[in-house]
């Protein structure tokens, strides 16, 4: 079962995904995430510190199974298998539930394709205390093993809605949140924009940028000043700057 979750089709069918390594398993324990099973090998259990972790997991009611190292390594995606992994249940939420908050602060990843970029963005969104993230069609699976590692546990805390067309995003956000889009050809610098109130902050595909449907309905298109000889920033870096400027303004108002 575990190794089959490397495939997106299997993750979508089962609603499960893999957590690799002690750090993510510990994060899952601390956040009381829903885990189907924790798998570890004999070498991992030989450490006294690791034994303490396994006992904590068992006391919390998680099922822990020792399996042969070759079986565990087959499921792992990392070059150096960590000796422990867990099969976790995806945290499903529908868009209407996410938008039910009186004031939303959303990250919209519009066609982001690199799993490391997406995971980093989700981690930053959780740190900035976003109320959720929307991922449009064409965006990499947030439960991809590289995205999960880069998110560093953010998926336990940040509600994520996937599979939305750009037009659907616009339709659902109309009258509920202003859409601010990061764009290299933006009309205003990102630090000059007003991010207060219900907000959907959009960053687009690494090469093509945001979808035309979303751009057409944007409250504002913001850009990041580039003083050196580069055309653009990495999308995860750009998202971090925008998210933290929004959080700074909202924090000063006491809404974060």
Coordinates of N, CA and C in Angstrom, one line a residue:
X1 N 0.8 -1.2 0.0 CA 0.0 0.0 0.0 C 0.9 1.3 0.0
X2 N 1.9 1.3 0.9 CA 2.6 2.6 1.1 C 3.3 3.0 -0.2
X3 N 4.0 2.1 -0.9 CA 4.7 2.5 -2.1 C 3.8 3.0 -3.2
X4 N 2.6 2.5 -3.2 CA 1.6 2.9 -4.3 C 1.2 4.4 -4.1
X5 N 1.4 5.0 -2.9 CA 1.0 6.3 -2.7 C 2.0 7.3 -3.3
X6 N 3.0 6.8 -3.9 CA 3.9 7.7 -4.7 C 3.2 8.2 -6.0
X7 N 2.1 7.5 -6.4 CA 1.4 7.9 -7.6 C 0.2 8.8 -7.2
X8 N 0.1 9.9 -7.9 CA -1.0 10.9 -7.7 C -2.4 10.2 -7.8
X9 N -2.5 9.4 -8.8 CA -3.9 8.7 -9.0 C -4.3 7.9 -7.8
X10 N -3.3 7.2 -7.2 CA -3.6 6.4 -6.0 C -3.9 7.3 -4.8
X11 N -3.1 8.4 -4.6 CA -3.4 9.3 -3.5 C -4.8 9.9 -3.7
X12 N -5.2 10.3 -4.9 CA -6.5 10.8 -5.1 C -7.6 9.8 -4.8
X13 N -7.4 8.6 -5.2 CA -8.4 7.5 -5.1 C -8.6 7.2 -3.6
X14 N -7.5 7.1 -2.8 CA -7.6 6.7 -1.4 C -7.8 7.8 -0.4
X15 N -7.4 9.0 -0.8 CA -7.4 10.2 0.1 C -6.3 10.1 1.1
X16 N -5.3 9.3 0.8 CA -4.1 9.1 1.7 C -2.9 9.7 1.1
X17 N -1.8 9.9 1.9 CA -0.5 10.4 1.4 C 0.5 10.0 2.4
X18 N 1.8 10.1 2.0 CA 2.9 9.6 2.8 C 3.6 10.8 3.5
X19 N 4.0 10.5 4.7 CA 4.8 11.4 5.5 C 6.2 10.7 5.7
X20 N 7.3 11.3 5.3 CA 8.6 10.6 5.5 C 9.4 11.3 6.5
X21 N 9.9 10.6 7.5 CA 10.9 11.1 8.4 C 10.4 11.4 9.7
X22 N 11.3 11.5 10.7 CA 10.9 11.7 12.1 C 10.3 13.1 12.3
X23 N 10.8 14.1 11.6 CA 10.2 15.4 11.8 C 8.7 15.5 11.5
X24 N 8.4 15.0 10.3 CA 7.0 15.1 9.9 C 6.1 14.2 10.7
X25 N 6.6 13.1 11.1 CA 5.8 12.2 12.0 C 5.5 12.9 13.3
X26 N 6.6 13.5 13.9 CA 6.4 14.2 15.1 C 5.4 15.4 15.0
X27 N 5.5 16.1 13.9 CA 4.6 17.2 13.6 C 3.1 16.7 13.5
X28 N 3.0 15.5 12.9 CA 1.7 14.9 12.8 C 1.1 14.6 14.2
X29 N 2.0 14.0 15.1 CA 1.6 13.7 16.4 C 1.2 14.9 17.2
X30 N 2.0 16.0 17.1 CA 1.7 17.2 17.8 C 0.4 17.9 17.4
X31 N 0.1 17.8 16.1 CA -1.1 18.4 15.5 C -2.3 17.5 15.6
X32 N -2.1 16.3 16.1 CA -3.2 15.3 16.2 C -3.8 15.0 14.8
X33 N -2.9 14.8 13.8 CA -3.3 14.5 12.5 C -3.8 13.1 12.4
X34 N -4.6 12.8 11.4 CA -5.2 11.5 11.2 C -4.3 10.6 10.5
X35 N -3.7 9.6 11.2 CA -2.8 8.7 10.6 C -3.3 7.3 10.5
X36 N -3.2 6.7 9.4 CA -3.7 5.3 9.2 C -2.8 4.3 10.0
X37 N -1.4 4.5 9.8 CA -0.4 3.7 10.4 C 0.9 4.4 10.3
X38 N 1.8 4.0 11.3 CA 3.1 4.5 11.3 C 4.0 3.3 11.1
X39 N 4.9 3.3 10.1 CA 5.8 2.2 9.8 C 7.2 2.6 10.1
X40 N 8.0 1.7 10.7 CA 9.4 1.9 11.0 C 10.2 0.6 10.8
X41 N 11.5 0.8 10.8 CA 12.3 -0.5 10.7 C 13.1 -0.7 12.0
X42 N 13.8 -1.8 12.1 CA 14.4 -2.2 13.3 C 15.6 -1.2 13.6
X43 N 16.3 -0.7 12.6 CA 17.4 0.2 12.9 C 16.9 1.5 13.5
X44 N 15.7 2.0 13.1 CA 15.1 3.2 13.6 C 14.8 3.0 15.1
X45 N 14.2 1.8 15.4 CA 13.7 1.5 16.8 C 14.9 1.3 17.7
X46 N 16.1 1.0 17.2 CA 17.2 0.7 18.1 C 17.7 2.0 18.9
X47 N 17.3 3.2 18.4 CA 17.7 4.4 19.1 C 16.8 4.6 20.3
X48 N 17.3 5.0 21.4 CA 16.5 5.3 22.6 C 15.5 6.5 22.3
X49 N 16.0 7.5 21.6 CA 15.2 8.7 21.3 C 14.0 8.3 20.4
X50 N 14.3 7.4 19.4 CA 13.3 7.0 18.5 C 12.3 6.1 19.2
X51 N 12.8 5.3 20.2 CA 11.8 4.5 21.0 C 10.9 5.3 21.8
X52 N 11.3 6.4 22.3 CA 10.5 7.4 23.0 C 9.4 7.9 22.1
X53 N 9.8 8.2 20.8 CA 8.8 8.7 19.9 C 7.7 7.7 19.6
X54 N 8.2 6.4 19.4 CA 7.2 5.3 19.1 C 6.3 5.1 20.3
X55 N 6.8 5.2 21.5 CA 5.9 5.1 22.7 C 4.9 6.2 22.7
X56 N 5.3 7.4 22.4 CA 4.4 8.6 22.4 C 3.3 8.4 21.4
X57 N 3.7 7.9 20.2 CA 2.7 7.6 19.1 C 1.7 6.5 19.6
X58 N 2.2 5.5 20.2 CA 1.3 4.4 20.7 C 0.4 4.9 21.8
X59 N 0.9 5.7 22.7 CA 0.0 6.3 23.8 C -1.1 7.2 23.2
X60 N -0.8 7.8 22.1 CA -1.7 8.7 21.5 C -2.8 8.0 20.6
X61 N -2.6 6.6 20.6 CA -3.5 5.8 19.9 C -3.2 5.5 18.4
X62 N -2.0 5.8 18.0 CA -1.6 5.6 16.6 C -1.1 4.1 16.5
X63 N -1.4 3.5 15.4 CA -1.0 2.1 15.2 C 0.4 2.2 14.6
X64 N 1.4 1.5 15.2 CA 2.8 1.5 14.8 C 3.2 0.1 14.5
X65 N 3.8 -0.1 13.3 CA 4.2 -1.4 12.9 C 5.7 -1.4 12.5
X66 N 6.4 -2.4 12.9 CA 7.8 -2.6 12.4 C 7.8 -3.4 11.2
X67 N 8.5 -2.9 10.1 CA 8.5 -3.6 8.9 C 9.9 -3.8 8.4
X68 N 10.2 -4.8 7.6 CA 11.6 -4.9 7.1 C 12.1 -3.7 6.4
X69 N 13.4 -3.4 6.5 CA 14.0 -2.2 5.9 C 13.7 -2.1 4.4
X70 N 13.9 -3.2 3.6 CA 13.7 -3.2 2.2 C 12.2 -2.7 1.8
X71 N 11.3 -3.2 2.6 CA 9.9 -2.8 2.4 C 9.7 -1.3 2.6
X72 N 10.3 -0.8 3.7 CA 10.2 0.6 4.1 C 10.9 1.5 3.0
X73 N 12.0 1.0 2.6 CA 12.8 1.8 1.6 C 12.1 1.9 0.3
X74 N 11.4 0.8 0.0 CA 10.6 0.8 -1.3 C 9.6 1.9 -1.3
X75 N 9.0 2.2 -0.2 CA 8.0 3.2 -0.1 C 8.6 4.6 0.0
X76 N 9.8 4.8 0.4 CA 10.4 6.1 0.6 C 10.8 6.7 -0.7
X77 N 10.7 8.0 -0.8 CA 11.1 8.7 -2.0 C 12.4 9.4 -1.8
X78 N 12.9 9.5 -0.6 CA 14.2 10.2 -0.4 C 15.4 9.3 -0.7
X79 N 16.5 9.9 -1.0 CA 17.7 9.1 -1.4 C 18.2 8.3 -0.2
X80 N 18.2 8.9 1.0 CA 18.5 8.2 2.2 C 17.2 7.9 3.0
X81 N 16.7 6.7 2.9 CA 15.4 6.5 3.6 C 15.5 6.8 5.1
X82 N 14.5 7.4 5.7 CA 14.6 7.9 7.1 C 14.3 6.9 8.2
X83 N 13.9 5.7 7.8 CA 13.6 4.7 8.8 C 12.2 4.7 9.4
X84 N 11.5 5.8 9.1 CA 10.1 5.9 9.6 C 9.3 6.7 8.6
X85 N 8.0 6.2 8.5 CA 7.1 7.0 7.6 C 5.7 6.7 8.1
X86 N 4.8 7.5 7.7 CA 3.4 7.3 8.1 C 2.5 7.5 6.9
X87 N 1.4 6.8 7.0 CA 0.3 7.0 6.0 C -0.7 7.9 6.6
X88 N -0.9 9.1 6.0 CA -1.8 10.1 6.6 C -3.1 10.2 5.7
X89 N -4.1 10.7 6.4 CA -5.4 11.0 5.7 C -5.4 12.4 5.3
X90 N -5.7 12.7 4.0 CA -5.8 14.1 3.5 C -6.9 14.8 4.3
X91 N -6.6 16.1 4.6 CA -7.6 16.9 5.3 C -8.5 17.6 4.2
X92 N -9.6 17.1 4.0 CA -10.5 17.6 3.0 C -11.4 18.7 3.5
X93 N -11.6 19.7 2.7 CA -12.5 20.8 3.1 C -13.1 21.3 1.8
X94 N -14.4 21.7 1.8 CA -14.9 22.2 0.6 C -14.8 23.8 0.6
X95 N -14.9 24.3 -0.6 CA -14.7 25.8 -0.7 C -15.7 26.6 0.1
X96 N -16.9 26.2 0.1 CA -17.9 27.0 0.8 C -17.6 27.0 2.3
X97 N -17.2 25.9 2.9 CA -16.8 25.9 4.3 C -15.6 26.9 4.5
X98 N -14.7 26.9 3.6 CA -13.5 27.7 3.7 C -13.9 29.2 3.7
X99 N -14.9 29.5 2.8 CA -15.3 30.9 2.7 C -16.3 31.4 3.7
X100 N -16.7 30.5 4.6 CA -17.7 30.8 5.6 C -17.2 31.7 6.7
X101 N -15.8 31.8 6.8 CA -15.2 32.8 7.7 C -15.7 34.2 7.4
X102 N -15.9 35.0 8.4 CA -16.3 36.4 8.2 C -15.2 37.2 7.4
X103 N -14.0 36.9 7.6 CA -12.9 37.5 6.9 C -11.9 36.5 6.5
X104 N -11.6 36.4 5.2 CA -10.6 35.3 4.8 C -9.3 36.0 4.4
X105 N -8.3 35.2 4.5 CA -6.9 35.6 4.0 C -6.4 34.3 3.3
X106 N -6.5 34.3 2.0 CA -6.3 33.1 1.2 C -5.1 33.3 0.3
X107 N -4.3 32.2 0.1 CA -3.3 32.1 -0.9 C -3.9 31.3 -2.0
X108 N -3.8 31.9 -3.3 CA -4.3 31.1 -4.5 C -3.0 30.8 -5.3
X109 N -2.7 29.5 -5.4 CA -1.7 29.0 -6.3 C -2.3 28.7 -7.6
X110 N -2.0 29.4 -8.7 CA -2.6 29.3 -10.0 C -1.7 28.7 -11.0
X111 N -1.7 27.3 -11.0 CA -0.9 26.6 -12.0 C 0.5 26.5 -11.6
X112 N 0.8 26.6 -10.3 CA 2.2 26.4 -9.9 C 2.6 24.9 -10.0
X113 N 3.7 24.6 -10.7 CA 4.0 23.2 -11.1 C 5.1 22.6 -10.3
X114 N 6.0 23.3 -9.7 CA 7.1 22.7 -9.0 C 6.7 22.4 -7.6
X115 N 6.8 21.1 -7.2 CA 6.3 20.7 -5.8 C 7.1 21.4 -4.7
X116 N 8.4 21.7 -4.9 CA 9.1 22.4 -3.9 C 8.6 23.8 -3.7
X117 N 8.3 24.5 -4.8 CA 7.8 25.8 -4.7 C 6.4 25.8 -4.0
X118 N 5.6 24.9 -4.4 CA 4.2 24.9 -3.8 C 4.3 24.6 -2.3
X119 N 5.1 23.6 -1.9 CA 5.3 23.3 -0.5 C 5.8 24.5 0.3
X120 N 6.8 25.2 -0.2 CA 7.3 26.3 0.5 C 6.3 27.4 0.6
X121 N 5.5 27.6 -0.4 CA 4.4 28.6 -0.4 C 3.3 28.2 0.7
X122 N 3.0 27.0 0.8 CA 2.0 26.6 1.8 C 2.6 26.7 3.2
X123 N 3.8 26.4 3.3 CA 4.5 26.6 4.7 C 4.5 28.1 5.1
X124 N 4.8 29.0 4.1 CA 4.8 30.4 4.4 C 3.4 30.9 4.6
X125 N 2.4 30.4 3.9 CA 1.0 30.8 4.1 C 0.5 30.4 5.5
X126 N 0.9 29.2 6.0 CA 0.6 28.8 7.3 C 1.2 29.7 8.4
X127 N 2.5 30.1 8.1 CA 3.2 31.0 9.0 C 2.6 32.4 9.1
X128 N 2.1 32.8 7.9 CA 1.5 34.2 7.9 C 0.0 34.1 8.4
X129 N -0.4 33.0 8.8 CA -1.8 32.7 9.3 C -2.8 33.0 8.3
X130 N -2.6 32.5 7.1 CA -3.7 32.4 6.1 C -4.8 31.5 6.6
X131 N -6.0 31.8 6.2 CA -7.1 31.0 6.6 C -7.3 29.8 5.7
X132 N -6.6 29.8 4.5 CA -6.6 28.6 3.6 C -5.9 28.9 2.3
X133 N -5.8 27.9 1.5 CA -5.2 28.0 0.2 C -6.1 27.3 -0.9
X134 N -6.1 28.0 -2.0 CA -6.9 27.5 -3.2 C -5.9 27.1 -4.3
X135 N -6.0 25.9 -4.8 CA -5.1 25.5 -5.9 C -5.9 25.2 -7.2
X136 N -5.5 26.0 -8.2 CA -6.3 25.8 -9.5 C -5.8 24.6 -10.2
X137 N -6.6 24.1 -11.2 CA -6.2 23.0 -12.0 C -4.9 23.3 -12.7
X138 N -4.1 22.3 -12.8 CA -2.8 22.5 -13.4 C -1.7 22.7 -12.3
X139 N -2.1 23.0 -11.1 CA -1.2 23.1 -10.0 C -0.8 21.7 -9.5
X140 N 0.5 21.5 -9.2 CA 1.0 20.2 -8.7 C 0.2 19.8 -7.5
X141 N 0.1 18.5 -7.3 CA -0.6 17.9 -6.1 C 0.2 18.3 -4.8
X142 N -0.6 18.9 -3.9 CA 0.1 19.3 -2.6 C 0.5 18.1 -1.8
X143 N 0.0 16.9 -2.1 CA 0.4 15.7 -1.4 C 1.5 14.9 -2.1
X144 N 2.1 15.5 -3.1 CA 3.3 15.0 -3.7 C 4.4 15.0 -2.7
X145 N 5.2 13.9 -2.7 CA 6.2 13.8 -1.6 C 7.1 15.0 -1.4
X146 N 7.5 15.6 -2.5 CA 8.4 16.7 -2.5 C 7.7 17.9 -1.9
X147 N 6.4 18.1 -2.3 CA 5.6 19.2 -1.8 C 5.4 19.0 -0.3
X148 N 5.1 17.8 0.2 CA 4.9 17.5 1.6 C 6.1 17.8 2.4
X149 N 7.3 17.4 1.9 CA 8.5 17.7 2.6 C 8.8 19.2 2.7
X150 N 8.6 20.0 1.6 CA 8.8 21.4 1.6 C 7.8 22.1 2.5
X151 N 6.6 21.6 2.6 CA 5.6 22.2 3.4 C 5.9 22.1 4.9
X152 N 6.7 21.1 5.3 CA 7.1 20.9 6.7 C 6.0 20.9 7.7
X153 N 4.9 20.2 7.4 CA 3.9 20.1 8.3 C 2.7 21.1 8.2
X154 N 2.9 22.0 7.2 CA 1.8 23.0 7.0 C 0.5 22.4 6.6
X155 N 0.5 21.3 6.0 CA -0.7 20.6 5.6 C -1.6 20.2 6.7
X156 N -1.0 20.1 7.9 CA -1.7 19.7 9.1 C -2.6 20.9 9.6
X157 N -2.2 22.1 9.3 CA -2.8 23.3 9.8 C -3.6 24.1 8.8
X158 N -3.1 24.1 7.6 CA -3.7 25.0 6.5 C -4.7 24.3 5.7
X159 N -6.0 24.7 5.7 CA -7.0 24.1 4.8 C -6.6 24.3 3.4
X160 N -6.7 23.3 2.6 CA -6.4 23.4 1.1 C -7.5 22.9 0.3
X161 N -7.9 23.7 -0.7 CA -8.9 23.2 -1.7 C -8.3 23.1 -3.0
X162 N -8.4 22.0 -3.7 CA -7.8 21.7 -5.0 C -8.8 21.6 -6.1
X163 N -8.2 21.6 -7.3 CA -9.0 21.2 -8.5 C -10.0 22.3 -9.0
X164 N -9.7 23.5 -8.7 CA -10.6 24.6 -9.1 C -10.2 25.2 -10.4
X165 N -11.0 25.5 -11.4 CA -10.7 26.2 -12.5 C -10.5 27.7 -12.2
X166 N -9.7 28.4 -12.9 CA -9.5 29.9 -12.6 C -10.9 30.6 -12.6
X167 N -11.7 30.3 -13.5 CA -13.1 30.9 -13.6 C -13.9 30.6 -12.3
X168 N -13.8 29.4 -11.8 CA -14.5 29.0 -10.6 C -14.0 29.8 -9.4
X169 N -12.7 30.0 -9.4 CA -12.1 30.8 -8.3 C -12.7 32.2 -8.3
X170 N -12.7 32.8 -9.4 CA -13.2 34.2 -9.6 C -14.7 34.2 -9.2
X171 N -15.5 33.3 -9.6 CA -16.9 33.2 -9.3 C -17.2 33.1 -7.8
X172 N -16.4 32.2 -7.2 CA -16.7 32.0 -5.7 C -16.2 33.2 -4.9
X173 N -15.1 33.9 -5.4 CA -14.6 35.0 -4.6 C -15.3 36.3 -4.8
X174 N -16.1 36.4 -5.8 CA -16.8 37.6 -6.1 C -17.7 38.0 -4.9
X175 N -17.5 39.3 -4.5 CA -18.2 39.8 -3.4 C -17.8 39.3 -2.0
X176 N -16.8 38.4 -2.0 CA -16.4 37.8 -0.7 C -15.0 38.1 -0.4
X177 N -14.1 38.4 -1.3 CA -12.7 38.8 -1.1 C -12.2 39.5 -2.3
X178 N -11.3 40.5 -2.0 CA -10.7 41.2 -3.1 C -9.5 40.3 -3.6
X179 N -9.3 40.3 -4.9 CA -8.3 39.5 -5.5 C -7.1 40.4 -5.8
X180 N -6.0 40.1 -5.2 CA -4.7 40.8 -5.5 C -3.7 39.8 -6.1
X181 N -3.2 40.2 -7.3 CA -2.4 39.2 -8.1 C -1.0 39.7 -8.2
X182 N 0.0 38.9 -7.9 CA 1.4 39.2 -8.1 C 1.7 39.0 -9.6
X183 N 2.3 40.0 -10.2 CA 2.5 40.0 -11.7 C 3.7 40.9 -12.0
X184 N 4.5 40.4 -12.9 CA 5.7 41.1 -13.3 C 5.4 42.5 -13.9
X185 N 4.2 42.6 -14.5 CA 3.8 43.8 -15.2 C 2.7 44.5 -14.3
X186 N 2.8 44.3 -13.0 CA 1.8 45.0 -12.1 C 1.9 46.5 -12.2
X187 N 0.7 47.1 -11.9 CA 0.6 48.6 -11.9 C 1.2 49.3 -10.7
X188 N 1.2 48.6 -9.6 CA 1.7 49.2 -8.3 C 2.7 48.2 -7.7
X189 N 3.6 48.8 -6.9 CA 4.6 48.0 -6.1 C 3.8 47.3 -5.0
X190 N 4.3 46.1 -4.7 CA 3.5 45.3 -3.7 C 3.4 45.9 -2.4
X191 N 4.3 46.7 -1.9 CA 4.3 47.3 -0.6 C 3.4 48.6 -0.6
X192 N 2.9 49.0 -1.7 CA 2.0 50.2 -1.8 C 0.5 49.8 -1.9
X193 N 0.2 48.5 -1.9 CA -1.1 48.1 -2.0 C -1.8 47.9 -0.6
X194 N -3.1 48.0 -0.6 CA -3.9 47.8 0.6 C -4.4 46.3 0.7
X195 N -3.9 45.6 1.7 CA -4.2 44.1 1.8 C -5.2 43.9 2.9
X196 N -5.8 45.0 3.4 CA -6.8 44.8 4.5 C -8.1 44.2 4.1
X197 N -8.8 43.6 5.0 CA -10.1 43.0 4.6 C -10.0 41.6 4.1
X198 N -11.1 41.1 3.6 CA -11.0 39.7 3.0 C -10.2 39.8 1.8
X199 N -9.3 38.8 1.7 CA -8.3 38.9 0.6 C -7.9 37.5 0.1
X200 N -7.8 37.5 -1.3 CA -7.2 36.3 -2.0 C -6.0 36.8 -2.7
X201 N -4.8 36.3 -2.3 CA -3.6 36.7 -2.9 C -3.1 35.6 -3.9
X202 N -3.0 36.0 -5.1 CA -2.7 35.1 -6.2 C -1.3 35.1 -6.7
X203 N -0.7 34.0 -6.9 CA 0.6 33.9 -7.6 C 0.4 32.8 -8.7
X204 N 1.0 33.0 -9.8 CA 0.8 32.2 -11.0 C 1.9 31.2 -11.3
X205 N 1.7 30.5 -12.5 CA 2.6 29.6 -13.0 C 4.0 30.2 -13.2
X206 N 5.0 29.3 -12.9 CA 6.4 29.8 -13.0 C 6.8 30.4 -14.3
X207 N 6.2 29.9 -15.4 CA 6.5 30.5 -16.7 C 5.5 31.4 -17.3
X208 N 4.2 31.0 -17.2 CA 3.1 31.8 -17.9 C 2.5 32.9 -17.0
X209 N 2.7 32.8 -15.7 CA 2.1 33.7 -14.8 C 0.7 33.4 -14.5
X210 N -0.1 34.3 -13.9 CA -1.5 34.0 -13.6 C -2.4 33.8 -14.8
X211 N -3.5 33.2 -14.6 CA -4.5 32.9 -15.7 C -5.2 34.3 -16.1
X212 N -5.5 34.4 -17.4 CA -6.2 35.6 -17.8 C -7.5 35.9 -17.1
X213 N -8.2 34.8 -16.8 CA -9.5 34.9 -16.1 C -9.4 35.6 -14.7
X214 N -8.3 35.2 -14.0 CA -8.1 35.8 -12.7 C -7.5 37.3 -12.9
X215 N -6.6 37.5 -13.8 CA -6.1 38.8 -14.0 C -7.2 39.8 -14.3
X216 N -8.1 39.4 -15.1 CA -9.2 40.3 -15.6 C -10.0 40.8 -14.4
X217 N -10.1 40.0 -13.4 CA -11.0 40.4 -12.2 C -10.2 40.8 -11.0
X218 N -8.9 41.1 -11.2 CA -8.1 41.5 -10.1 C -8.4 42.9 -9.5
X219 N -8.5 43.0 -8.2 CA -8.7 44.3 -7.6 C -7.4 45.1 -7.8
X220 N -6.2 44.4 -7.8 CA -5.0 45.1 -8.0 C -4.0 44.0 -8.5
X221 N -3.1 44.5 -9.4 CA -1.9 43.7 -9.9 C -0.7 44.3 -9.3
X222 N 0.0 43.6 -8.5 CA 1.2 44.2 -7.8 C 2.5 43.6 -8.3
X223 N 3.6 44.4 -8.3 CA 4.9 43.9 -8.7 C 5.9 44.1 -7.6
X224 N 7.0 43.3 -7.7 CA 8.1 43.4 -6.8 C 9.2 44.2 -7.5
X225 N 9.7 45.2 -6.9 CA 10.8 46.0 -7.6 C 12.1 45.1 -7.7
X226 N 12.7 45.1 -8.9 CA 13.9 44.4 -9.2 C 15.0 45.4 -9.6
X227 N 15.9 45.6 -8.8 CA 17.0 46.5 -9.0 C 18.2 45.9 -9.8
X228 N 18.3 44.6 -9.7 CA 19.4 44.0 -10.4 C 19.0 43.4 -11.7
X229 N 20.0 42.8 -12.5 CA 19.7 42.4 -13.8 C 19.0 41.0 -13.9
X230 N 17.9 40.9 -13.3 CA 17.1 39.7 -13.4 C 15.6 40.1 -13.8
X231 N 15.0 39.1 -14.5 CA 13.6 39.4 -15.0 C 12.5 39.2 -14.0
X232 N 12.8 38.2 -13.0 CA 11.7 37.9 -12.1 C 12.3 37.1 -10.9
X233 N 11.5 36.9 -9.9 CA 11.9 36.1 -8.7 C 11.3 34.8 -8.8
X234 N 11.9 33.8 -8.1 CA 11.2 32.5 -7.9 C 9.9 32.7 -7.3
X235 N 8.9 31.9 -7.8 CA 7.5 32.1 -7.4 C 7.3 32.0 -5.9
X236 N 8.0 31.1 -5.3 CA 7.9 30.9 -3.8 C 8.4 32.1 -3.1
X237 N 9.5 32.7 -3.5 CA 10.1 33.9 -2.9 C 9.1 35.0 -3.1
X238 N 8.6 35.2 -4.3 CA 7.6 36.3 -4.5 C 6.4 36.1 -3.6
X239 N 5.9 34.9 -3.5 CA 4.7 34.7 -2.7 C 5.0 35.0 -1.2
X240 N 6.2 34.7 -0.8 CA 6.6 35.0 0.6 C 6.6 36.5 0.9
X241 N 7.1 37.3 -0.1 CA 7.1 38.7 0.1 C 5.7 39.3 0.2
X242 N 4.8 38.8 -0.7 CA 3.5 39.3 -0.8 C 2.7 38.9 0.5
X243 N 2.9 37.6 0.9 CA 2.1 37.2 2.1 C 2.5 37.9 3.3
X244 N 3.8 38.2 3.4 CA 4.3 38.9 4.7 C 4.0 40.4 4.7
X245 N 3.9 41.0 3.5 CA 3.4 42.4 3.5 C 2.0 42.4 3.9
X246 N 1.2 41.5 3.3 CA -0.2 41.4 3.7 C -0.4 41.2 5.2
X247 N 0.4 40.2 5.7 CA 0.3 39.9 7.2 C 0.8 41.1 8.0
X248 N 1.8 41.8 7.6 CA 2.2 43.0 8.3 C 1.1 44.0 8.5
X249 N 0.5 44.3 7.3 CA -0.6 45.3 7.4 C -1.8 44.8 8.3
X250 N -2.1 43.5 8.1 CA -3.2 43.0 8.8 C -2.9 42.8 10.3
X251 N -1.7 42.5 10.6 CA -1.2 42.4 12.0 C -1.3 43.7 12.7
X252 N -0.9 44.8 12.0 CA -1.0 46.1 12.6 C -2.5 46.5 12.9
X253 N -3.4 45.9 12.2 CA -4.8 46.1 12.4 C -5.4 45.2 13.4
X254 N -4.6 44.2 13.8 CA -5.1 43.2 14.8 C -6.0 42.2 14.2
X255 N -5.9 41.9 12.9 CA -6.8 40.9 12.3 C -6.0 39.6 12.0
X256 N -4.7 39.5 12.3 CA -4.0 38.3 12.2 C -3.8 37.6 13.5

